[in-house]
Amino acid sequence: MFPVYRVVLVYLPQMKSAFMLSKLFGVASISFLMLGASAFAYPASVRSIDQDVLSHQTTPGNKILDTVTPKVATASLSTLDYLSPLEREIIAVTNQVRMNPAGYAEKLRQLRSHYRGNLVKFPGQPLLETWEGVSALEEAISALGNTSSLPPLIPSRGMSRATADHVNDLGPEGYVGHYGRDGSSPFTRMNRYGDWAIVPGESIAGENISYGPFTEGEWHVIQLLIDDGDRSRGHRNVILNPRYRIMGVSCGAHATYDTVCVIDYASHYIESH
């Protein structure tokens, strides 16, 4: 008999964001579904949280830079020694989705048979009780099928360092959310190691966070794409945002959810030296 997990959607309208909170009805594990954005660090008494998303855009300034060439790593992922295998896989699968969304939709179609009403048991994952059943998957398949090919995201060492700072802040005490205990936001953390807001009125940045014992990066990406329970599909939209060009990722141990992966995205980024 498999444990069953239920996901509850909670909105934080004052932050123009939301998060999904999964309530456990069995042995401790992870739900497949992702958490929305949270502006606070929650204590470990909050049970299972999967993912959140936060984004920001610069306001117009007096001067627009004519040309911006991000100074980020362009080598193959295997040569980037600052990334773990899990982190490399998250980047690789994200780019598979972006470069060939219709092709990835075919992969998602293979998951249809794992649904039984609102219950789903994906390979190697716990039994889940979803909010929307297979309809969220079908919507993801349709969305990918109607999306044109997008540029791949270039990995950034500086943005990955920023995500590592947040992983190290959240993990030991089992906290969750986008804001660090030092009051830092994703955007201030990115600017510790470079500058993302370099084109006023045009630069955008965002962040996703995944929690749970996933050992394969692809499941982090798939759950963001399906985005069950979040009618805005904000997590999927982050991955498919055509304005993003750069990403950083870091994963580490989490006291409550085994693993936390923080993923930052930006349209522009200049690395510090």
mmCIF file with all atom_site columns, C-alpha atoms in Angstrom, residues 17-228:
data_model
loop_
_atom_site.group_PDB
_atom_site.id
_atom_site.type_symbol
_atom_site.label_atom_id
_atom_site.label_alt_id
_atom_site.label_comp_id
_atom_site.label_asym_id
_atom_site.label_entity_id
_atom_site.label_seq_id
_atom_site.pdbx_PDB_ins_code
_atom_site.Cartn_x
_atom_site.Cartn_y
_atom_site.Cartn_z
_atom_site.occupancy
_atom_site.B_iso_or_equiv
_atom_site.pdbx_formal_charge
_atom_site.auth_seq_id
_atom_site.auth_comp_id
_atom_site.auth_asym_id
_atom_site.auth_atom_id
_atom_site.pdbx_PDB_model_num
ATOM 1   C CA . SER A 1 17  ? 2.932  35.111 -5.722  1.00 0.00 ? 17  SER A CA 1
ATOM 2   C CA . ALA A 1 18  ? 1.716  31.793 -4.392  1.00 0.00 ? 18  ALA A CA 1
ATOM 3   C CA . PHE A 1 19  ? 2.956  28.565 -2.935  1.00 0.00 ? 19  PHE A CA 1
ATOM 4   C CA . MET A 1 20  ? 1.637  25.033 -2.774  1.00 0.00 ? 20  MET A CA 1
ATOM 5   C CA . LEU A 1 21  ? 1.978  23.249 0.512   1.00 0.00 ? 21  LEU A CA 1
ATOM 6   C CA . SER A 1 22  ? 1.812  19.463 0.428   1.00 0.00 ? 22  SER A CA 1
ATOM 7   C CA . LYS A 1 23  ? 0.326  17.870 3.539   1.00 0.00 ? 23  LYS A CA 1
ATOM 8   C CA . LEU A 1 24  ? 1.635  14.393 4.264   1.00 0.00 ? 24  LEU A CA 1
ATOM 9   C CA . PHE A 1 25  ? -0.671 11.407 4.803   1.00 0.00 ? 25  PHE A CA 1
ATOM 10  C CA . GLY A 1 26  ? 1.969  8.693  5.049   1.00 0.00 ? 26  GLY A CA 1
ATOM 11  C CA . VAL A 1 27  ? 5.655  8.197  5.623   1.00 0.00 ? 27  VAL A CA 1
ATOM 12  C CA . ALA A 1 28  ? 7.865  11.195 5.009   1.00 0.00 ? 28  ALA A CA 1
ATOM 13  C CA . SER A 1 29  ? 8.752  11.687 1.367   1.00 0.00 ? 29  SER A CA 1
ATOM 14  C CA . ILE A 1 30  ? 8.165  14.236 -1.376  1.00 0.00 ? 30  ILE A CA 1
ATOM 15  C CA . SER A 1 31  ? 5.209  15.113 -3.534  1.00 0.00 ? 31  SER A CA 1
ATOM 16  C CA . PHE A 1 32  ? 5.677  15.554 -7.255  1.00 0.00 ? 32  PHE A CA 1
ATOM 17  C CA . LEU A 1 33  ? 4.053  18.965 -7.323  1.00 0.00 ? 33  LEU A CA 1
ATOM 18  C CA . MET A 1 34  ? 5.864  22.231 -6.991  1.00 0.00 ? 34  MET A CA 1
ATOM 19  C CA . LEU A 1 35  ? 5.546  25.054 -4.501  1.00 0.00 ? 35  LEU A CA 1
ATOM 20  C CA . GLY A 1 36  ? 4.832  28.577 -5.491  1.00 0.00 ? 36  GLY A CA 1
ATOM 21  C CA . ALA A 1 37  ? 6.617  31.688 -4.326  1.00 0.00 ? 37  ALA A CA 1
ATOM 22  C CA . SER A 1 38  ? 7.034  32.430 -0.659  1.00 0.00 ? 38  SER A CA 1
ATOM 23  C CA . ALA A 1 39  ? 8.457  35.656 0.703   1.00 0.00 ? 39  ALA A CA 1
ATOM 24  C CA . PHE A 1 40  ? 9.307  34.270 4.119   1.00 0.00 ? 40  PHE A CA 1
ATOM 25  C CA . ALA A 1 41  ? 11.587 31.644 5.629   1.00 0.00 ? 41  ALA A CA 1
ATOM 26  C CA . TYR A 1 42  ? 9.323  28.979 7.099   1.00 0.00 ? 42  TYR A CA 1
ATOM 27  C CA . PRO A 1 43  ? 10.500 26.716 9.920   1.00 0.00 ? 43  PRO A CA 1
ATOM 28  C CA . ALA A 1 44  ? 10.879 22.988 9.509   1.00 0.00 ? 44  ALA A CA 1
ATOM 29  C CA . SER A 1 45  ? 7.439  22.400 11.061  1.00 0.00 ? 45  SER A CA 1
ATOM 30  C CA . VAL A 1 46  ? 5.987  23.144 7.622   1.00 0.00 ? 46  VAL A CA 1
ATOM 31  C CA . ARG A 1 47  ? 5.870  19.677 6.119   1.00 0.00 ? 47  ARG A CA 1
ATOM 32  C CA . SER A 1 48  ? 6.536  19.053 2.418   1.00 0.00 ? 48  SER A CA 1
ATOM 33  C CA . ILE A 1 49  ? 7.102  21.925 0.037   1.00 0.00 ? 49  ILE A CA 1
ATOM 34  C CA . ASP A 1 50  ? 8.148  21.409 -3.522  1.00 0.00 ? 50  ASP A CA 1
ATOM 35  C CA . GLN A 1 51  ? 8.832  24.588 -5.424  1.00 0.00 ? 51  GLN A CA 1
ATOM 36  C CA . ASP A 1 52  ? 8.455  28.311 -5.617  1.00 0.00 ? 52  ASP A CA 1
ATOM 37  C CA . VAL A 1 53  ? 8.940  30.986 -8.211  1.00 0.00 ? 53  VAL A CA 1
ATOM 38  C CA . LEU A 1 54  ? 9.753  34.676 -7.987  1.00 0.00 ? 54  LEU A CA 1
ATOM 39  C CA . SER A 1 55  ? 10.530 37.220 -10.677 1.00 0.00 ? 55  SER A CA 1
ATOM 40  C CA . HIS A 1 56  ? 11.463 40.864 -10.980 1.00 0.00 ? 56  HIS A CA 1
ATOM 41  C CA . GLN A 1 57  ? 12.005 43.450 -13.707 1.00 0.00 ? 57  GLN A CA 1
ATOM 42  C CA . THR A 1 58  ? 14.110 46.576 -13.649 1.00 0.00 ? 58  THR A CA 1
ATOM 43  C CA . THR A 1 59  ? 12.495 49.989 -13.956 1.00 0.00 ? 59  THR A CA 1
ATOM 44  C CA . PRO A 1 60  ? 13.515 52.296 -16.811 1.00 0.00 ? 60  PRO A CA 1
ATOM 45  C CA . GLY A 1 61  ? 16.560 54.434 -16.178 1.00 0.00 ? 61  GLY A CA 1
ATOM 46  C CA . ASN A 1 62  ? 18.130 57.399 -17.883 1.00 0.00 ? 62  ASN A CA 1
ATOM 47  C CA . LYS A 1 63  ? 20.446 55.361 -20.070 1.00 0.00 ? 63  LYS A CA 1
ATOM 48  C CA . ILE A 1 64  ? 19.967 52.134 -21.970 1.00 0.00 ? 64  ILE A CA 1
ATOM 49  C CA . LEU A 1 65  ? 23.109 50.138 -22.643 1.00 0.00 ? 65  LEU A CA 1
ATOM 50  C CA . ASP A 1 66  ? 23.606 49.613 -26.367 1.00 0.00 ? 66  ASP A CA 1
ATOM 51  C CA . THR A 1 67  ? 25.103 46.123 -26.245 1.00 0.00 ? 67  THR A CA 1
ATOM 52  C CA . VAL A 1 68  ? 25.279 43.550 -23.498 1.00 0.00 ? 68  VAL A CA 1
ATOM 53  C CA . THR A 1 69  ? 27.332 40.387 -23.907 1.00 0.00 ? 69  THR A CA 1
ATOM 54  C CA . PRO A 1 70  ? 27.021 38.168 -20.825 1.00 0.00 ? 70  PRO A CA 1
ATOM 55  C CA . LYS A 1 71  ? 30.431 36.932 -19.707 1.00 0.00 ? 71  LYS A CA 1
ATOM 56  C CA . VAL A 1 72  ? 29.309 33.456 -18.724 1.00 0.00 ? 72  VAL A CA 1
ATOM 57  C CA . ALA A 1 73  ? 30.621 29.980 -19.311 1.00 0.00 ? 73  ALA A CA 1
ATOM 58  C CA . THR A 1 74  ? 29.956 28.666 -22.819 1.00 0.00 ? 74  THR A CA 1
ATOM 59  C CA . ALA A 1 75  ? 31.793 25.345 -22.521 1.00 0.00 ? 75  ALA A CA 1
ATOM 60  C CA . SER A 1 76  ? 29.983 21.996 -22.391 1.00 0.00 ? 76  SER A CA 1
ATOM 61  C CA . LEU A 1 77  ? 28.320 21.204 -19.093 1.00 0.00 ? 77  LEU A CA 1
ATOM 62  C CA . SER A 1 78  ? 30.725 18.346 -18.392 1.00 0.00 ? 78  SER A CA 1
ATOM 63  C CA . THR A 1 79  ? 33.613 20.820 -18.138 1.00 0.00 ? 79  THR A CA 1
ATOM 64  C CA . LEU A 1 80  ? 31.905 23.048 -15.568 1.00 0.00 ? 80  LEU A CA 1
ATOM 65  C CA . ASP A 1 81  ? 33.460 21.799 -12.343 1.00 0.00 ? 81  ASP A CA 1
ATOM 66  C CA . TYR A 1 82  ? 31.357 24.108 -10.161 1.00 0.00 ? 82  TYR A CA 1
ATOM 67  C CA . LEU A 1 83  ? 28.216 22.105 -11.036 1.00 0.00 ? 83  LEU A CA 1
ATOM 68  C CA . SER A 1 84  ? 27.237 18.723 -9.594  1.00 0.00 ? 84  SER A CA 1
ATOM 69  C CA . PRO A 1 85  ? 25.737 16.003 -11.842 1.00 0.00 ? 85  PRO A CA 1
ATOM 70  C CA . LEU A 1 86  ? 22.251 16.864 -10.522 1.00 0.00 ? 86  LEU A CA 1
ATOM 71  C CA . GLU A 1 87  ? 22.766 20.552 -11.286 1.00 0.00 ? 87  GLU A CA 1
ATOM 72  C CA . ARG A 1 88  ? 24.097 19.804 -14.770 1.00 0.00 ? 88  ARG A CA 1
ATOM 73  C CA . GLU A 1 89  ? 21.064 17.638 -15.497 1.00 0.00 ? 89  GLU A CA 1
ATOM 74  C CA . ILE A 1 90  ? 18.658 20.400 -14.458 1.00 0.00 ? 90  ILE A CA 1
ATOM 75  C CA . ILE A 1 91  ? 20.357 22.755 -16.924 1.00 0.00 ? 91  ILE A CA 1
ATOM 76  C CA . ALA A 1 92  ? 20.518 20.130 -19.687 1.00 0.00 ? 92  ALA A CA 1
ATOM 77  C CA . VAL A 1 93  ? 16.851 19.154 -19.401 1.00 0.00 ? 93  VAL A CA 1
ATOM 78  C CA . THR A 1 94  ? 15.749 22.788 -19.162 1.00 0.00 ? 94  THR A CA 1
ATOM 79  C CA . ASN A 1 95  ? 17.510 23.411 -22.454 1.00 0.00 ? 95  ASN A CA 1
ATOM 80  C CA . GLN A 1 96  ? 16.033 20.291 -24.045 1.00 0.00 ? 96  GLN A CA 1
ATOM 81  C CA . VAL A 1 97  ? 12.594 21.656 -23.205 1.00 0.00 ? 97  VAL A CA 1
ATOM 82  C CA . ARG A 1 98  ? 13.389 25.143 -24.496 1.00 0.00 ? 98  ARG A CA 1
ATOM 83  C CA . MET A 1 99  ? 15.078 24.095 -27.727 1.00 0.00 ? 99  MET A CA 1
ATOM 84  C CA . ASN A 1 100 ? 12.557 21.405 -28.674 1.00 0.00 ? 100 ASN A CA 1
ATOM 85  C CA . PRO A 1 101 ? 9.341  21.967 -26.697 1.00 0.00 ? 101 PRO A CA 1
ATOM 86  C CA . ALA A 1 102 ? 7.185  19.953 -29.098 1.00 0.00 ? 102 ALA A CA 1
ATOM 87  C CA . GLY A 1 103 ? 9.587  17.042 -28.856 1.00 0.00 ? 103 GLY A CA 1
ATOM 88  C CA . TYR A 1 104 ? 9.512  17.165 -25.064 1.00 0.00 ? 104 TYR A CA 1
ATOM 89  C CA . ALA A 1 105 ? 5.707  17.193 -25.186 1.00 0.00 ? 105 ALA A CA 1
ATOM 90  C CA . GLU A 1 106 ? 5.941  13.713 -26.672 1.00 0.00 ? 106 GLU A CA 1
ATOM 91  C CA . LYS A 1 107 ? 7.896  12.603 -23.612 1.00 0.00 ? 107 LYS A CA 1
ATOM 92  C CA . LEU A 1 108 ? 5.217  13.978 -21.302 1.00 0.00 ? 108 LEU A CA 1
ATOM 93  C CA . ARG A 1 109 ? 2.560  12.047 -23.222 1.00 0.00 ? 109 ARG A CA 1
ATOM 94  C CA . GLN A 1 110 ? 4.163  8.853  -21.956 1.00 0.00 ? 110 GLN A CA 1
ATOM 95  C CA . LEU A 1 111 ? 3.123  9.828  -18.423 1.00 0.00 ? 111 LEU A CA 1
ATOM 96  C CA . ARG A 1 112 ? -0.614 9.785  -19.172 1.00 0.00 ? 112 ARG A CA 1
ATOM 97  C CA . SER A 1 113 ? -1.035 6.105  -18.322 1.00 0.00 ? 113 SER A CA 1
ATOM 98  C CA . HIS A 1 114 ? 0.233  6.661  -14.772 1.00 0.00 ? 114 HIS A CA 1
ATOM 99  C CA . TYR A 1 115 ? -2.880 8.669  -13.771 1.00 0.00 ? 115 TYR A CA 1
ATOM 100 C CA . ARG A 1 116 ? -5.934 7.119  -12.110 1.00 0.00 ? 116 ARG A CA 1
ATOM 101 C CA . GLY A 1 117 ? -8.384 9.954  -11.586 1.00 0.00 ? 117 GLY A CA 1
ATOM 102 C CA . ASN A 1 118 ? -6.675 12.409 -9.258  1.00 0.00 ? 118 ASN A CA 1
ATOM 103 C CA . LEU A 1 119 ? -4.078 9.833  -8.211  1.00 0.00 ? 119 LEU A CA 1
ATOM 104 C CA . VAL A 1 120 ? -0.792 9.417  -10.033 1.00 0.00 ? 120 VAL A CA 1
ATOM 105 C CA . LYS A 1 121 ? 2.184  7.112  -9.550  1.00 0.00 ? 121 LYS A CA 1
ATOM 106 C CA . PHE A 1 122 ? 5.106  8.145  -11.735 1.00 0.00 ? 122 PHE A CA 1
ATOM 107 C CA . PRO A 1 123 ? 8.053  5.762  -12.097 1.00 0.00 ? 123 PRO A CA 1
ATOM 108 C CA . GLY A 1 124 ? 10.214 5.849  -8.976  1.00 0.00 ? 124 GLY A CA 1
ATOM 109 C CA . GLN A 1 125 ? 7.986  8.444  -7.265  1.00 0.00 ? 125 GLN A CA 1
ATOM 110 C CA . PRO A 1 126 ? 5.445  8.154  -4.403  1.00 0.00 ? 126 PRO A CA 1
ATOM 111 C CA . LEU A 1 127 ? 1.711  7.904  -4.989  1.00 0.00 ? 127 LEU A CA 1
ATOM 112 C CA . LEU A 1 128 ? 0.238  11.401 -5.232  1.00 0.00 ? 128 LEU A CA 1
ATOM 113 C CA . GLU A 1 129 ? -3.210 12.905 -4.990  1.00 0.00 ? 129 GLU A CA 1
ATOM 114 C CA . THR A 1 130 ? -3.233 15.828 -7.431  1.00 0.00 ? 130 THR A CA 1
ATOM 115 C CA . TRP A 1 131 ? -5.595 18.784 -7.649  1.00 0.00 ? 131 TRP A CA 1
ATOM 116 C CA . GLU A 1 132 ? -6.303 18.512 -11.353 1.00 0.00 ? 132 GLU A CA 1
ATOM 117 C CA . GLY A 1 133 ? -5.560 14.943 -12.341 1.00 0.00 ? 133 GLY A CA 1
ATOM 118 C CA . VAL A 1 134 ? -4.338 14.370 -15.860 1.00 0.00 ? 134 VAL A CA 1
ATOM 119 C CA . SER A 1 135 ? -5.742 17.716 -17.089 1.00 0.00 ? 135 SER A CA 1
ATOM 120 C CA . ALA A 1 136 ? -2.661 19.621 -15.841 1.00 0.00 ? 136 ALA A CA 1
ATOM 121 C CA . LEU A 1 137 ? -0.432 17.205 -17.731 1.00 0.00 ? 137 LEU A CA 1
ATOM 122 C CA . GLU A 1 138 ? -2.565 17.589 -20.856 1.00 0.00 ? 138 GLU A CA 1
ATOM 123 C CA . GLU A 1 139 ? -2.319 21.360 -20.582 1.00 0.00 ? 139 GLU A CA 1
ATOM 124 C CA . ALA A 1 140 ? 1.470  21.139 -20.280 1.00 0.00 ? 140 ALA A CA 1
ATOM 125 C CA . ILE A 1 141 ? 1.600  18.931 -23.367 1.00 0.00 ? 141 ILE A CA 1
ATOM 126 C CA . SER A 1 142 ? -0.537 21.420 -25.276 1.00 0.00 ? 142 SER A CA 1
ATOM 127 C CA . ALA A 1 143 ? 1.508  24.400 -24.096 1.00 0.00 ? 143 ALA A CA 1
ATOM 128 C CA . LEU A 1 144 ? 4.768  22.790 -25.166 1.00 0.00 ? 144 LEU A CA 1
ATOM 129 C CA . GLY A 1 145 ? 3.268  21.766 -28.499 1.00 0.00 ? 145 GLY A CA 1
ATOM 130 C CA . ASN A 1 146 ? 2.299  25.380 -29.170 1.00 0.00 ? 146 ASN A CA 1
ATOM 131 C CA . THR A 1 147 ? 5.660  26.849 -28.121 1.00 0.00 ? 147 THR A CA 1
ATOM 132 C CA . SER A 1 148 ? 8.308  27.698 -30.683 1.00 0.00 ? 148 SER A CA 1
ATOM 133 C CA . SER A 1 149 ? 11.920 26.735 -30.168 1.00 0.00 ? 149 SER A CA 1
ATOM 134 C CA . LEU A 1 150 ? 13.644 28.980 -27.620 1.00 0.00 ? 150 LEU A CA 1
ATOM 135 C CA . PRO A 1 151 ? 17.324 29.799 -27.083 1.00 0.00 ? 151 PRO A CA 1
ATOM 136 C CA . PRO A 1 152 ? 19.153 27.578 -24.595 1.00 0.00 ? 152 PRO A CA 1
ATOM 137 C CA . LEU A 1 153 ? 20.112 29.081 -21.260 1.00 0.00 ? 153 LEU A CA 1
ATOM 138 C CA . ILE A 1 154 ? 23.812 29.636 -20.677 1.00 0.00 ? 154 ILE A CA 1
ATOM 139 C CA . PRO A 1 155 ? 25.099 28.491 -17.269 1.00 0.00 ? 155 PRO A CA 1
ATOM 140 C CA . SER A 1 156 ? 26.575 31.207 -15.073 1.00 0.00 ? 156 SER A CA 1
ATOM 141 C CA . ARG A 1 157 ? 29.137 30.646 -12.344 1.00 0.00 ? 157 ARG A CA 1
ATOM 142 C CA . GLY A 1 158 ? 28.156 33.854 -10.542 1.00 0.00 ? 158 GLY A CA 1
ATOM 143 C CA . MET A 1 159 ? 24.448 33.066 -10.563 1.00 0.00 ? 159 MET A CA 1
ATOM 144 C CA . SER A 1 160 ? 25.217 29.534 -9.395  1.00 0.00 ? 160 SER A CA 1
ATOM 145 C CA . ARG A 1 161 ? 27.225 30.992 -6.511  1.00 0.00 ? 161 ARG A CA 1
ATOM 146 C CA . ALA A 1 162 ? 24.198 33.119 -5.638  1.00 0.00 ? 162 ALA A CA 1
ATOM 147 C CA . THR A 1 163 ? 21.952 30.051 -5.572  1.00 0.00 ? 163 THR A CA 1
ATOM 148 C CA . ALA A 1 164 ? 24.537 28.194 -3.460  1.00 0.00 ? 164 ALA A CA 1
ATOM 149 C CA . ASP A 1 165 ? 24.370 30.986 -0.875  1.00 0.00 ? 165 ASP A CA 1
ATOM 150 C CA . HIS A 1 166 ? 20.633 30.429 -0.570  1.00 0.00 ? 166 HIS A CA 1
ATOM 151 C CA . VAL A 1 167 ? 20.948 26.639 -0.455  1.00 0.00 ? 167 VAL A CA 1
ATOM 152 C CA . ASN A 1 168 ? 23.434 27.002 2.398   1.00 0.00 ? 168 ASN A CA 1
ATOM 153 C CA . ASP A 1 169 ? 21.051 29.351 4.204   1.00 0.00 ? 169 ASP A CA 1
ATOM 154 C CA . LEU A 1 170 ? 17.930 27.202 3.821   1.00 0.00 ? 170 LEU A CA 1
ATOM 155 C CA . GLY A 1 171 ? 19.317 23.697 4.105   1.00 0.00 ? 171 GLY A CA 1
ATOM 156 C CA . PRO A 1 172 ? 20.850 23.265 7.586   1.00 0.00 ? 172 PRO A CA 1
ATOM 157 C CA . GLU A 1 173 ? 17.770 24.493 9.472   1.00 0.00 ? 173 GLU A CA 1
ATOM 158 C CA . GLY A 1 174 ? 15.153 23.264 7.019   1.00 0.00 ? 174 GLY A CA 1
ATOM 159 C CA . TYR A 1 175 ? 13.860 26.691 5.995   1.00 0.00 ? 175 TYR A CA 1
ATOM 160 C CA . VAL A 1 176 ? 12.012 27.435 2.739   1.00 0.00 ? 176 VAL A CA 1
ATOM 161 C CA . GLY A 1 177 ? 11.302 30.527 0.656   1.00 0.00 ? 177 GLY A CA 1
ATOM 162 C CA . HIS A 1 178 ? 13.076 33.032 -1.555  1.00 0.00 ? 178 HIS A CA 1
ATOM 163 C CA . TYR A 1 179 ? 14.215 35.475 1.098   1.00 0.00 ? 179 TYR A CA 1
ATOM 164 C CA . GLY A 1 180 ? 17.315 34.652 3.116   1.00 0.00 ? 180 GLY A CA 1
ATOM 165 C CA . ARG A 1 181 ? 17.502 34.946 6.863   1.00 0.00 ? 181 ARG A CA 1
ATOM 166 C CA . ASP A 1 182 ? 19.798 37.917 6.251   1.00 0.00 ? 182 ASP A CA 1
ATOM 167 C CA . GLY A 1 183 ? 16.971 39.618 4.342   1.00 0.00 ? 183 GLY A CA 1
ATOM 168 C CA . SER A 1 184 ? 18.507 38.964 0.929   1.00 0.00 ? 184 SER A CA 1
ATOM 169 C CA . SER A 1 185 ? 16.328 38.464 -2.140  1.00 0.00 ? 185 SER A CA 1
ATOM 170 C CA . PRO A 1 186 ? 17.266 36.409 -5.215  1.00 0.00 ? 186 PRO A CA 1
ATOM 171 C CA . PHE A 1 187 ? 18.142 39.658 -6.942  1.00 0.00 ? 187 PHE A CA 1
ATOM 172 C CA . THR A 1 188 ? 20.495 40.962 -4.279  1.00 0.00 ? 188 THR A CA 1
ATOM 173 C CA . ARG A 1 189 ? 22.173 37.548 -4.089  1.00 0.00 ? 189 ARG A CA 1
ATOM 174 C CA . MET A 1 190 ? 22.738 37.514 -7.857  1.00 0.00 ? 190 MET A CA 1
ATOM 175 C CA . ASN A 1 191 ? 24.328 40.923 -7.609  1.00 0.00 ? 191 ASN A CA 1
ATOM 176 C CA . ARG A 1 192 ? 26.884 39.678 -5.082  1.00 0.00 ? 192 ARG A CA 1
ATOM 177 C CA . TYR A 1 193 ? 28.739 37.983 -7.936  1.00 0.00 ? 193 TYR A CA 1
ATOM 178 C CA . GLY A 1 194 ? 27.795 40.148 -10.894 1.00 0.00 ? 194 GLY A CA 1
ATOM 179 C CA . ASP A 1 195 ? 24.994 42.372 -12.151 1.00 0.00 ? 195 ASP A CA 1
ATOM 180 C CA . TRP A 1 196 ? 21.693 41.265 -13.641 1.00 0.00 ? 196 TRP A CA 1
ATOM 181 C CA . ALA A 1 197 ? 19.910 44.653 -13.758 1.00 0.00 ? 197 ALA A CA 1
ATOM 182 C CA . ILE A 1 198 ? 22.179 46.134 -16.402 1.00 0.00 ? 198 ILE A CA 1
ATOM 183 C CA . VAL A 1 199 ? 19.567 47.217 -18.957 1.00 0.00 ? 199 VAL A CA 1
ATOM 184 C CA . PRO A 1 200 ? 16.990 49.380 -17.143 1.00 0.00 ? 200 PRO A CA 1
ATOM 185 C CA . GLY A 1 201 ? 13.467 48.602 -18.268 1.00 0.00 ? 201 GLY A CA 1
ATOM 186 C CA . GLU A 1 202 ? 14.561 45.427 -20.043 1.00 0.00 ? 202 GLU A CA 1
ATOM 187 C CA . SER A 1 203 ? 16.469 43.217 -17.615 1.00 0.00 ? 203 SER A CA 1
ATOM 188 C CA . ILE A 1 204 ? 14.391 40.562 -15.874 1.00 0.00 ? 204 ILE A CA 1
ATOM 189 C CA . ALA A 1 205 ? 15.299 37.833 -13.394 1.00 0.00 ? 205 ALA A CA 1
ATOM 190 C CA . GLY A 1 206 ? 13.515 35.072 -11.521 1.00 0.00 ? 206 GLY A CA 1
ATOM 191 C CA . GLU A 1 207 ? 13.974 32.095 -9.243  1.00 0.00 ? 207 GLU A CA 1
ATOM 192 C CA . ASN A 1 208 ? 12.538 28.599 -8.784  1.00 0.00 ? 208 ASN A CA 1
ATOM 193 C CA . ILE A 1 209 ? 13.190 26.415 -5.753  1.00 0.00 ? 209 ILE A CA 1
ATOM 194 C CA . SER A 1 210 ? 12.627 22.655 -5.522  1.00 0.00 ? 210 SER A CA 1
ATOM 195 C CA . TYR A 1 211 ? 12.630 20.600 -2.321  1.00 0.00 ? 211 TYR A CA 1
ATOM 196 C CA . GLY A 1 212 ? 12.663 16.829 -1.987  1.00 0.00 ? 212 GLY A CA 1
ATOM 197 C CA . PRO A 1 213 ? 14.682 13.630 -2.383  1.00 0.00 ? 213 PRO A CA 1
ATOM 198 C CA . PHE A 1 214 ? 14.891 13.732 -6.174  1.00 0.00 ? 214 PHE A CA 1
ATOM 199 C CA . THR A 1 215 ? 18.098 12.213 -7.482  1.00 0.00 ? 215 THR A CA 1
ATOM 200 C CA . GLU A 1 216 ? 17.345 13.004 -11.141 1.00 0.00 ? 216 GLU A CA 1
ATOM 201 C CA . GLY A 1 217 ? 17.237 16.592 -12.355 1.00 0.00 ? 217 GLY A CA 1
ATOM 202 C CA . GLU A 1 218 ? 14.639 15.755 -14.978 1.00 0.00 ? 218 GLU A CA 1
ATOM 203 C CA . TRP A 1 219 ? 11.921 15.281 -12.348 1.00 0.00 ? 219 TRP A CA 1
ATOM 204 C CA . HIS A 1 220 ? 12.546 18.792 -11.045 1.00 0.00 ? 220 HIS A CA 1
ATOM 205 C CA . VAL A 1 221 ? 11.940 20.124 -14.548 1.00 0.00 ? 221 VAL A CA 1
ATOM 206 C CA . ILE A 1 222 ? 8.933  17.915 -15.294 1.00 0.00 ? 222 ILE A CA 1
ATOM 207 C CA . GLN A 1 223 ? 7.098  18.966 -12.150 1.00 0.00 ? 223 GLN A CA 1
ATOM 208 C CA . LEU A 1 224 ? 7.713  22.612 -12.984 1.00 0.00 ? 224 LEU A CA 1
ATOM 209 C CA . LEU A 1 225 ? 6.256  22.033 -16.436 1.00 0.00 ? 225 LEU A CA 1
ATOM 210 C CA . ILE A 1 226 ? 3.109  20.251 -15.234 1.00 0.00 ? 226 ILE A CA 1
ATOM 211 C CA . ASP A 1 227 ? 2.623  22.791 -12.441 1.00 0.00 ? 227 ASP A CA 1
ATOM 212 C CA . ASP A 1 228 ? -0.450 21.048 -11.005 1.00 0.00 ? 228 ASP A CA 1
#
